[in-house]
């Protein structure tokens, strides 16, 4: 059974950093592209970025709104995906989800506020 | 960016009714389209991928069709548990991945 568990969310001041984790199990981790999405309260989901599979070197792509501030990485030995979020803005406030092959985690809430 | 225009934004229908939601892409996305169901406080749940392929375990009253720029999602006989917000999402090779604005489905 595919499982994705996000963690690392919380309340952070604007301009500070936070690192989210997505712990996975139930599939061959290295073979899959893994997405991060986010959803602000009352809004639709928004794609944040992804890391490609091992075959494609785990390379990453990002939405314009986070490019240069967020960095996605993956640890194939631990089957965990990370997202380092720097220079956080109030508009980054959202529930953050990781996703693989249509399976989503339960999400972790990030609140950026002074 | 590829814009996804989803309509209606909300609808109210009776149990047993046929419900149809449309999604239009701003450019050709072939059949690279997902349909998701989301209930309050929960993550989106994938119902249909590749525009018309039903995810394993999803009831057959859900269906999708279309290709290119015009897509349709149908619930053939609305059930009380189908109350949710539904989103289309394109995954063409041209990034970013984008979603429609959502359709809130309620029982009349």
Coordinates of N, CA and C in Angstrom, one line a residue:
Chain A
X1 N 0.8 -1.2 0.0 CA 0.0 0.0 0.0 C 0.9 1.2 0.0
X2 N 0.6 2.1 -0.9 CA 1.4 3.4 -1.0 C 1.0 4.3 0.2
X3 N 2.0 4.8 0.8 CA 1.8 5.7 1.9 C 2.7 6.9 1.8
X4 N 2.2 8.1 2.0 CA 2.9 9.3 2.0 C 2.6 10.1 3.3
X5 N 3.6 10.5 4.0 CA 3.4 11.2 5.3 C 4.2 12.4 5.3
X6 N 3.5 13.6 5.2 CA 4.2 14.9 5.3 C 4.4 15.3 6.8
X7 N 5.5 16.0 7.0 CA 5.8 16.6 8.3 C 6.6 17.8 8.2
X8 N 6.7 18.6 9.2 CA 7.6 19.7 9.2 C 6.9 21.1 9.2
X9 N 5.6 21.0 9.0 CA 4.9 22.3 8.9 C 4.8 23.0 10.3
X10 N 4.3 24.2 10.2 CA 4.2 25.0 11.5 C 4.0 26.5 11.2
X11 N 4.1 27.2 12.3 CA 4.0 28.7 12.2 C 5.4 29.3 12.1
X12 N 5.6 30.1 11.1 CA 6.9 30.7 10.9 C 6.8 32.2 10.4
X13 N 7.7 33.0 10.8 CA 7.6 34.4 10.5 C 8.0 34.6 9.0
X14 N 7.5 35.7 8.4 CA 8.0 36.0 7.0 C 9.5 36.2 7.0
X15 N 10.1 35.7 5.9 CA 11.5 35.8 5.7 C 12.3 34.6 6.3
X16 N 11.6 33.8 7.1 CA 12.3 32.6 7.7 C 12.2 31.4 6.8
X17 N 12.8 30.3 7.3 CA 12.8 29.1 6.5 C 12.1 27.9 7.2
X18 N 11.8 26.9 6.5 CA 11.2 25.7 7.0 C 11.5 24.6 6.1
X19 N 11.7 23.4 6.6 CA 11.9 22.2 5.8 C 10.8 21.2 6.0
X20 N 10.2 20.8 4.9 CA 9.1 19.8 4.9 C 9.7 18.5 4.5
X21 N 9.2 17.4 5.1 CA 9.6 16.1 4.7 C 8.3 15.3 4.2
X22 N 8.6 14.4 3.3 CA 7.5 13.5 2.8 C 8.1 12.0 2.9
X23 N 7.7 11.3 3.9 CA 8.2 10.0 4.1 C 7.3 9.0 3.4
X24 N 7.9 8.1 2.6 CA 7.1 7.3 1.7 C 7.3 5.8 1.9
X25 N 6.4 5.0 1.5 CA 6.5 3.5 1.5 C 5.5 2.9 0.6
X26 N 5.8 1.7 0.2 CA 4.8 0.9 -0.6 C 5.0 1.0 -2.1
X27 N 6.1 1.6 -2.5 CA 6.4 1.6 -4.0 C 7.9 1.7 -4.1
X28 N 8.4 1.5 -5.4 CA 9.8 1.6 -5.6 C 10.2 3.0 -5.8
X29 N 10.6 3.6 -4.7 CA 10.8 5.0 -4.6 C 11.6 5.6 -5.8
X30 N 12.7 5.0 -6.1 CA 13.6 5.6 -7.1 C 13.0 5.7 -8.5
X31 N 12.0 4.9 -8.7 CA 11.4 4.9 -10.1 C 10.4 5.9 -10.4
X32 N 10.1 6.8 -9.3 CA 8.9 7.7 -9.5 C 9.3 9.2 -9.3
X33 N 8.6 10.0 -10.2 CA 8.6 11.4 -10.0 C 7.7 11.7 -8.8
X34 N 8.0 12.6 -8.0 CA 7.2 13.0 -6.8 C 7.0 14.5 -6.8
X35 N 5.7 14.8 -6.7 CA 5.3 16.2 -6.7 C 5.1 16.7 -5.3
X36 N 5.2 18.1 -5.2 CA 4.7 18.8 -4.1 C 3.6 19.7 -4.6
X37 N 2.4 19.7 -3.9 CA 1.4 20.7 -4.2 C 1.1 21.4 -2.9
X38 N 0.3 22.5 -3.0 CA -0.1 23.2 -1.9 C -1.5 23.7 -2.1
X39 N -2.2 24.0 -1.0 CA -3.6 24.5 -1.1 C -3.9 25.5 0.0
X40 N -4.1 26.7 -0.4 CA -4.4 27.7 0.6 C -5.9 27.6 1.0
X41 N -6.2 28.0 2.1 CA -7.6 27.9 2.6 C -8.6 28.4 1.7
X42 N -9.6 27.6 1.3 CA -10.7 28.0 0.4 C -10.3 28.1 -1.1
X43 N -9.1 27.7 -1.4 CA -8.6 27.8 -2.8 C -8.4 26.4 -3.3
X44 N -8.2 26.3 -4.7 CA -7.8 25.1 -5.3 C -6.4 24.7 -5.1
X45 N -6.0 23.5 -5.4 CA -4.6 23.0 -5.3 C -3.8 23.8 -6.3
X46 N -2.5 23.9 -5.9 CA -1.5 24.6 -6.8 C -0.3 23.7 -6.8
X47 N 0.3 23.5 -8.0 CA 1.5 22.7 -8.1 C 2.7 23.6 -7.6
X48 N 3.6 23.0 -6.8 CA 4.7 23.7 -6.3 C 6.0 23.3 -7.0
X49 N 6.2 22.0 -7.2 CA 7.4 21.5 -7.9 C 7.5 20.0 -7.8
X50 N 8.5 19.4 -8.5 CA 8.7 18.0 -8.4 C 10.1 17.6 -8.5
X51 N 10.4 16.4 -8.1 CA 11.7 15.8 -8.4 C 11.5 14.6 -9.2
X52 N 12.3 14.5 -10.3 CA 12.1 13.3 -11.2 C 12.7 12.1 -10.6
X53 N 12.5 11.0 -11.3 CA 12.9 9.7 -10.8 C 14.5 9.6 -10.9
X54 N 15.0 8.5 -10.4 CA 16.4 8.3 -10.4 C 16.9 8.2 -11.9
X55 N 16.1 7.6 -12.7 CA 16.5 7.5 -14.2 C 16.8 8.9 -14.8
X56 N 16.1 9.9 -14.3 CA 16.3 11.2 -14.8 C 17.1 12.1 -13.8
X57 N 17.8 11.4 -13.0 CA 18.8 12.1 -12.1 C 18.2 12.8 -10.9
X58 N 16.9 12.6 -10.7 CA 16.2 13.3 -9.6 C 16.2 14.8 -9.8
X59 N 16.3 15.2 -11.1 CA 16.2 16.7 -11.4 C 14.9 17.3 -11.0
X60 N 14.9 18.6 -10.8 CA 13.7 19.3 -10.2 C 13.2 20.3 -11.1
X61 N 11.9 20.7 -10.9 CA 11.3 21.8 -11.6 C 10.4 22.5 -10.6
X62 N 10.2 23.8 -10.8 CA 9.4 24.5 -9.8 C 8.4 25.5 -10.4
X63 N 7.4 25.8 -9.7 CA 6.5 26.8 -10.1 C 7.2 28.2 -10.0
X64 N 6.8 29.1 -10.8 CA 7.5 30.4 -10.9 C 7.4 31.1 -9.5
X65 N 6.3 30.9 -8.8 CA 6.0 31.6 -7.5 C 7.0 31.2 -6.4
X66 N 7.7 30.0 -6.6 CA 8.6 29.5 -5.6 C 10.0 29.3 -6.1
X67 N 10.2 29.5 -7.4 CA 11.6 29.2 -7.9 C 12.6 30.2 -7.3
X68 N 13.7 29.6 -6.9 CA 14.7 30.4 -6.3 C 14.6 30.5 -4.8
X69 N 13.5 30.1 -4.2 CA 13.2 30.1 -2.8 C 13.1 28.7 -2.2
X70 N 12.5 27.8 -3.0 CA 12.2 26.4 -2.5 C 13.2 25.5 -3.3
X71 N 13.6 24.5 -2.5 CA 14.5 23.5 -3.1 C 14.0 22.1 -2.7
X72 N 13.7 21.3 -3.7 CA 13.2 19.9 -3.5 C 14.4 18.9 -3.6
X73 N 14.5 18.0 -2.7 CA 15.6 17.0 -2.8 C 15.0 15.6 -2.4
X74 N 15.7 14.6 -2.8 CA 15.2 13.3 -2.4 C 16.3 12.4 -1.9
X75 N 16.0 11.6 -0.9 CA 17.0 10.6 -0.4 C 16.4 9.2 -0.7
X76 N 17.0 8.6 -1.8 CA 16.5 7.3 -2.2 C 16.7 6.2 -1.2
X77 N 17.8 6.4 -0.4 CA 18.1 5.3 0.6 C 17.0 5.3 1.7
X78 N 16.5 6.5 2.1 CA 15.5 6.7 3.1 C 14.1 6.8 2.6
X79 N 13.9 6.8 1.3 CA 12.6 7.0 0.6 C 11.9 8.2 1.1
X80 N 12.6 9.3 1.3 CA 12.0 10.6 1.8 C 12.3 11.7 0.8
X81 N 11.3 12.5 0.6 CA 11.5 13.7 -0.2 C 11.4 14.9 0.7
X82 N 12.3 15.9 0.5 CA 12.4 17.1 1.3 C 12.0 18.3 0.4
X83 N 11.5 19.3 1.1 CA 11.4 20.6 0.4 C 11.8 21.7 1.4
X84 N 13.0 22.3 1.0 CA 13.5 23.4 1.8 C 12.8 24.7 1.3
X85 N 12.2 25.4 2.2 CA 11.5 26.6 1.9 C 12.2 27.8 2.6
X86 N 12.8 28.6 1.8 CA 13.5 29.8 2.3 C 12.7 31.1 2.0
X87 N 13.1 32.1 2.7 CA 12.4 33.4 2.4 C 10.9 33.4 2.3
X88 N 10.3 32.7 3.3 CA 8.9 32.5 3.2 C 8.1 33.8 3.2
X89 N 7.0 33.8 2.5 CA 6.1 34.9 2.4 C 4.7 34.6 3.0
X90 N 4.0 35.5 3.3 CA 2.6 35.3 3.8 C 1.8 34.5 2.8
X91 N 2.0 34.7 1.6 CA 1.3 34.0 0.5 C 1.7 32.6 0.4
X92 N 2.7 32.1 1.1 CA 3.1 30.7 1.1 C 2.2 29.9 2.1
X93 N 1.4 30.6 2.8 CA 0.5 29.9 3.8 C -0.4 28.9 3.1
X94 N -0.4 27.7 3.5 CA -1.1 26.7 2.8 C -0.9 25.3 3.5
X95 N -1.7 24.4 3.1 CA -1.5 23.0 3.4 C -0.6 22.4 2.2
X96 N 0.5 21.8 2.6 CA 1.4 21.3 1.6 C 1.3 19.7 1.5
X97 N 1.1 19.2 0.3 CA 1.0 17.8 0.1 C 2.1 17.3 -0.8
X98 N 2.6 16.1 -0.6 CA 3.4 15.4 -1.6 C 2.5 14.4 -2.3
X99 N 2.8 14.0 -3.5 CA 2.0 13.2 -4.4 C 2.9 12.3 -5.3
X100 N 2.5 11.1 -5.4 CA 3.1 10.2 -6.4 C 2.1 9.3 -7.0
X101 N 2.1 9.3 -8.3 CA 1.2 8.4 -9.1 C -0.3 8.5 -8.7
X102 N -0.7 9.7 -8.3 CA -2.1 9.8 -7.9 C -2.4 9.7 -6.4
X103 N -1.4 9.2 -5.7 CA -1.6 9.1 -4.2 C -1.0 10.3 -3.6
X104 N -1.8 10.8 -2.6 CA -1.5 12.0 -1.9 C -1.3 11.7 -0.4
X105 N -0.4 12.5 0.3 CA -0.4 12.4 1.7 C -1.5 13.2 2.3
X106 N -1.5 13.2 3.7 CA -2.6 13.9 4.4 C -2.3 15.4 4.5
X107 N -1.1 15.9 4.1 CA -0.8 17.3 4.1 C -0.2 17.8 5.5
X108 N 0.6 18.8 5.4 CA 1.1 19.5 6.6 C 0.9 21.0 6.4
X109 N 0.4 21.7 7.4 CA 0.0 23.1 7.4 C 1.2 24.0 7.6
X110 N 1.4 24.9 6.7 CA 2.5 25.9 6.9 C 1.8 27.2 7.0
X111 N 2.0 27.9 8.1 CA 1.4 29.3 8.3 C 2.6 30.3 8.4
X112 N 2.6 31.2 7.5 CA 3.6 32.3 7.5 C 3.0 33.6 8.0
X113 N 3.3 34.0 9.2 CA 2.7 35.1 9.8 C 3.6 35.7 10.9
X114 N 3.6 37.0 11.0 CA 4.3 37.7 12.1 C 3.5 37.7 13.4
Chain B
X1 N 1.5 29.6 -19.5 CA 0.9 28.5 -18.7 C -0.4 28.1 -19.4
X2 N -0.7 26.8 -19.2 CA -2.0 26.3 -19.7 C -3.1 26.6 -18.7
X3 N -4.1 27.3 -19.2 CA -5.2 27.7 -18.3 C -6.3 26.6 -18.5
X4 N -6.9 26.2 -17.3 CA -8.0 25.3 -17.3 C -9.2 25.9 -16.8
X5 N -10.2 26.0 -17.7 CA -11.5 26.7 -17.4 C -12.5 25.6 -17.1
X6 N -12.9 25.6 -15.8 CA -13.9 24.5 -15.4 C -15.2 25.1 -15.1
X7 N -16.3 24.4 -15.5 CA -17.6 24.9 -15.2 C -18.6 23.8 -15.0
X8 N -19.7 24.0 -14.2 CA -19.9 25.2 -13.5 C -19.0 25.3 -12.3
X9 N -19.1 26.4 -11.5 CA -18.3 26.5 -10.3 C -19.0 25.8 -9.1
X10 N -20.3 25.7 -9.3 CA -21.0 24.9 -8.3 C -22.3 24.4 -8.9
X11 N -22.9 23.4 -8.3 CA -24.1 22.8 -8.8 C -24.8 22.1 -7.6
X12 N -26.1 22.1 -7.7 CA -27.0 21.3 -6.8 C -27.9 20.4 -7.5
X13 N -27.9 19.1 -7.2 CA -28.6 18.2 -7.9 C -29.2 17.1 -7.0
X14 N -30.2 16.4 -7.4 CA -30.8 15.4 -6.6 C -30.1 14.1 -6.7
X15 N -30.3 13.3 -5.6 CA -29.8 11.9 -5.7 C -30.4 11.2 -6.9
X16 N -29.5 10.5 -7.6 CA -29.9 9.8 -8.8 C -29.8 10.6 -10.1
X17 N -29.6 11.9 -10.0 CA -29.4 12.8 -11.2 C -28.1 12.5 -11.9
X18 N -28.0 12.8 -13.1 CA -26.8 12.8 -13.9 C -26.2 14.2 -13.8
X19 N -24.9 14.2 -13.5 CA -24.2 15.4 -13.3 C -23.0 15.5 -14.3
X20 N -22.8 16.7 -14.9 CA -21.8 16.8 -15.9 C -21.0 18.1 -15.6
X21 N -19.7 18.0 -15.6 CA -18.7 19.1 -15.4 C -17.8 19.1 -16.6
X22 N -17.6 20.3 -17.0 CA -16.7 20.5 -18.2 C -15.4 21.2 -17.8
X23 N -14.4 20.9 -18.6 CA -13.1 21.5 -18.4 C -12.5 21.8 -19.7
X24 N -12.1 23.1 -19.9 CA -11.5 23.4 -21.2 C -10.1 23.9 -21.0
X25 N -9.2 23.4 -21.8 CA -7.8 23.8 -21.7 C -7.5 24.9 -22.7
X26 N -6.6 25.8 -22.4 CA -6.2 26.9 -23.3 C -5.4 26.5 -24.5
X27 N -4.9 25.2 -24.5 CA -4.2 24.7 -25.6 C -4.3 23.2 -25.6
X28 N -4.0 22.6 -26.7 CA -4.1 21.1 -26.8 C -3.2 20.4 -25.7
X29 N -3.9 19.6 -24.9 CA -3.2 18.8 -23.9 C -3.3 17.3 -24.2
X30 N -3.7 16.9 -25.4 CA -4.0 15.5 -25.7 C -5.0 14.9 -24.7
X31 N -4.6 13.9 -24.0 CA -5.5 13.3 -23.0 C -4.8 13.4 -21.6
X32 N -3.9 14.3 -21.4 CA -3.2 14.4 -20.2 C -4.0 15.2 -19.1
X33 N -5.0 14.6 -18.7 CA -6.0 15.2 -17.8 C -6.4 14.3 -16.7
X34 N -6.3 14.8 -15.4 CA -6.8 14.1 -14.3 C -8.1 14.7 -13.8
X35 N -9.0 14.0 -13.1 CA -10.1 14.5 -12.4 C -10.0 14.0 -10.9
X36 N -10.1 15.0 -10.0 CA -10.0 14.7 -8.6 C -11.3 15.0 -7.9
X37 N -11.5 14.3 -6.8 CA -12.6 14.6 -5.8 C -11.9 15.1 -4.5
X38 N -12.4 16.1 -4.0 CA -11.9 16.6 -2.7 C -13.0 16.9 -1.7
X39 N -12.9 16.2 -0.5 CA -13.9 16.5 0.5 C -13.2 17.4 1.6
X40 N -14.0 18.1 2.4 CA -13.4 19.1 3.3 C -12.4 18.5 4.3
X41 N -11.3 19.1 4.4 CA -10.2 18.6 5.3 C -9.4 17.5 4.8
X42 N -9.7 17.0 3.6 CA -9.0 15.8 3.1 C -8.2 16.2 1.8
X43 N -7.2 15.4 1.5 CA -6.4 15.5 0.3 C -7.3 15.2 -0.9
X44 N -7.0 15.8 -2.0 CA -7.7 15.4 -3.3 C -7.5 13.9 -3.5
X45 N -8.5 13.3 -4.1 CA -8.5 11.8 -4.4 C -8.6 11.7 -5.9
X46 N -7.6 11.0 -6.5 CA -7.7 10.8 -8.0 C -8.8 9.9 -8.4
X47 N -9.7 10.3 -9.3 CA -10.7 9.5 -9.8 C -10.5 9.0 -11.2
X48 N -10.0 9.8 -12.0 CA -9.8 9.5 -13.4 C -8.5 10.1 -13.9
X49 N -7.7 9.3 -14.7 CA -6.5 9.8 -15.3 C -6.5 9.6 -16.8
X50 N -5.6 10.2 -17.5 CA -5.6 10.1 -19.0 C -7.0 10.4 -19.5
X51 N -7.7 11.3 -18.9 CA -9.0 11.9 -19.3 C -10.1 10.9 -19.2
X52 N -9.9 9.6 -19.3 CA -11.1 8.7 -19.3 C -10.8 7.4 -18.6
X53 N -9.6 7.2 -18.0 CA -9.3 5.9 -17.3 C -9.7 6.0 -15.8
X54 N -10.6 5.1 -15.4 CA -11.0 5.1 -14.0 C -9.9 4.5 -13.1
X55 N -9.6 5.2 -12.1 CA -8.7 4.7 -11.1 C -9.3 3.5 -10.4
X56 N -8.4 2.5 -10.1 CA -8.9 1.3 -9.5 C -9.6 1.6 -8.2
X57 N -10.8 0.9 -8.0 CA -11.6 1.1 -6.8 C -12.6 2.2 -6.9
X58 N -12.5 3.0 -7.9 CA -13.5 4.2 -8.1 C -14.8 3.6 -8.7
X59 N -15.9 4.0 -8.1 CA -17.2 3.5 -8.6 C -17.4 3.9 -10.1
X60 N -18.1 3.0 -10.8 CA -18.2 3.1 -12.2 C -19.2 4.2 -12.6
X61 N -19.9 4.8 -11.6 CA -20.8 5.9 -12.0 C -20.0 7.2 -12.3
X62 N -18.7 7.1 -12.0 CA -17.9 8.2 -12.5 C -17.2 7.9 -13.8
X63 N -17.2 8.9 -14.7 CA -16.6 8.7 -16.0 C -16.0 10.0 -16.5
X64 N -15.1 9.9 -17.5 CA -14.5 11.1 -18.1 C -14.4 10.8 -19.6
X65 N -14.4 11.9 -20.3 CA -14.2 11.8 -21.8 C -13.5 13.1 -22.3
X66 N -13.1 13.1 -23.5 CA -12.5 14.2 -24.2 C -11.1 14.1 -24.5
X67 N -10.6 14.9 -25.3 CA -9.2 15.0 -25.7 C -8.9 16.4 -26.4
X68 N -7.7 16.7 -26.4 CA -7.3 18.0 -27.0 C -7.6 19.2 -26.0
X69 N -8.7 19.9 -26.2 CA -8.9 21.0 -25.3 C -10.2 20.9 -24.5
X70 N -11.1 20.0 -24.9 CA -12.4 19.9 -24.2 C -12.6 18.6 -23.6
X71 N -13.0 18.6 -22.3 CA -13.1 17.4 -21.5 C -14.4 17.5 -20.7
X72 N -14.9 16.3 -20.4 CA -16.2 16.2 -19.6 C -16.0 15.2 -18.5
X73 N -16.6 15.5 -17.3 CA -16.6 14.5 -16.2 C -18.1 14.3 -15.9
X74 N -18.4 13.1 -15.7 CA -19.8 12.8 -15.5 C -20.0 11.8 -14.3
X75 N -21.0 12.2 -13.5 CA -21.5 11.2 -12.4 C -22.9 10.8 -12.9
X76 N -23.0 9.5 -13.3 CA -24.2 9.0 -13.9 C -25.4 9.0 -13.0
X77 N -25.2 8.8 -11.8 CA -26.3 8.7 -10.8 C -25.8 9.2 -9.5
X78 N -26.0 10.5 -9.2 CA -25.4 11.2 -8.0 C -25.9 10.5 -6.7
X79 N -24.9 10.3 -5.9 CA -25.1 9.7 -4.6 C -24.8 10.7 -3.5
X80 N -25.3 10.5 -2.3 CA -25.1 11.5 -1.2 C -23.6 11.6 -0.9
X81 N -22.8 10.5 -1.0 CA -21.4 10.5 -0.7 C -20.6 11.3 -1.7
X82 N -21.2 11.7 -2.8 CA -20.5 12.4 -3.9 C -20.4 13.9 -3.6
X83 N -21.0 14.3 -2.6 CA -20.9 15.7 -2.2 C -19.4 16.0 -1.9
X84 N -18.9 17.0 -2.7 CA -17.4 17.3 -2.7 C -17.2 18.4 -3.7
X85 N -15.9 18.8 -3.8 CA -15.4 19.6 -4.8 C -14.6 18.8 -5.8
X86 N -14.8 19.0 -7.1 CA -14.2 18.3 -8.1 C -13.2 19.2 -8.9
X87 N -12.0 18.7 -9.2 CA -11.1 19.5 -9.9 C -10.5 18.7 -11.1
X88 N -10.4 19.4 -12.3 CA -9.6 18.9 -13.3 C -8.2 19.4 -13.2
X89 N -7.2 18.7 -13.7 CA -5.8 19.0 -13.6 C -5.1 18.5 -14.9
X90 N -4.4 19.4 -15.6 CA -3.6 18.9 -16.7 C -2.2 18.6 -16.4
X91 N -1.6 17.6 -17.1 CA -0.2 17.3 -16.9 C 0.5 17.1 -18.2
X92 N 0.2 18.1 -19.1 CA 1.0 18.2 -20.3 C 2.5 18.4 -20.0
X93 N 3.4 18.1 -21.0 CA 4.8 18.3 -20.7 C 5.2 19.7 -20.5
X94 N 4.3 20.7 -20.9 CA 4.6 22.1 -20.7 C 4.2 22.4 -19.2
X95 N 5.2 22.8 -18.4 CA 4.9 23.1 -17.0 C 4.5 24.6 -17.0
X96 N 3.8 25.0 -15.9 CA 3.5 24.2 -14.7 C 2.2 23.4 -14.9
X97 N 2.1 22.4 -14.0 CA 0.8 21.6 -13.9 C -0.2 22.6 -13.4
X98 N -1.4 22.6 -14.0 CA -2.4 23.5 -13.6 C -3.8 22.8 -13.3
X99 N -4.6 23.4 -12.5 CA -5.9 22.9 -12.1 C -7.0 23.9 -12.6
X100 N -8.1 23.3 -12.8 CA -9.3 24.1 -13.0 C -9.7 24.7 -11.7
X101 N -10.7 25.6 -11.8 CA -11.1 26.3 -10.6 C -12.0 25.6 -9.6
X102 N -12.4 24.4 -10.0 CA -13.2 23.5 -9.1 C -14.7 23.7 -9.3
X103 N -15.4 22.6 -9.0 CA -16.8 22.6 -9.0 C -17.3 22.0 -7.7
X104 N -18.1 22.7 -7.0 CA -18.7 22.3 -5.7 C -20.0 21.6 -6.1
X105 N -20.1 20.3 -5.7 CA -21.3 19.5 -6.0 C -22.0 19.3 -4.7
X106 N -23.3 19.7 -4.6 CA -24.1 19.5 -3.5 C -25.4 18.7 -3.8
X107 N -26.0 18.1 -2.8 CA -27.2 17.4 -3.0 C -28.4 18.4 -2.7
X108 N -29.3 18.4 -3.6 CA -30.5 19.2 -3.5 C -31.4 18.7 -2.4

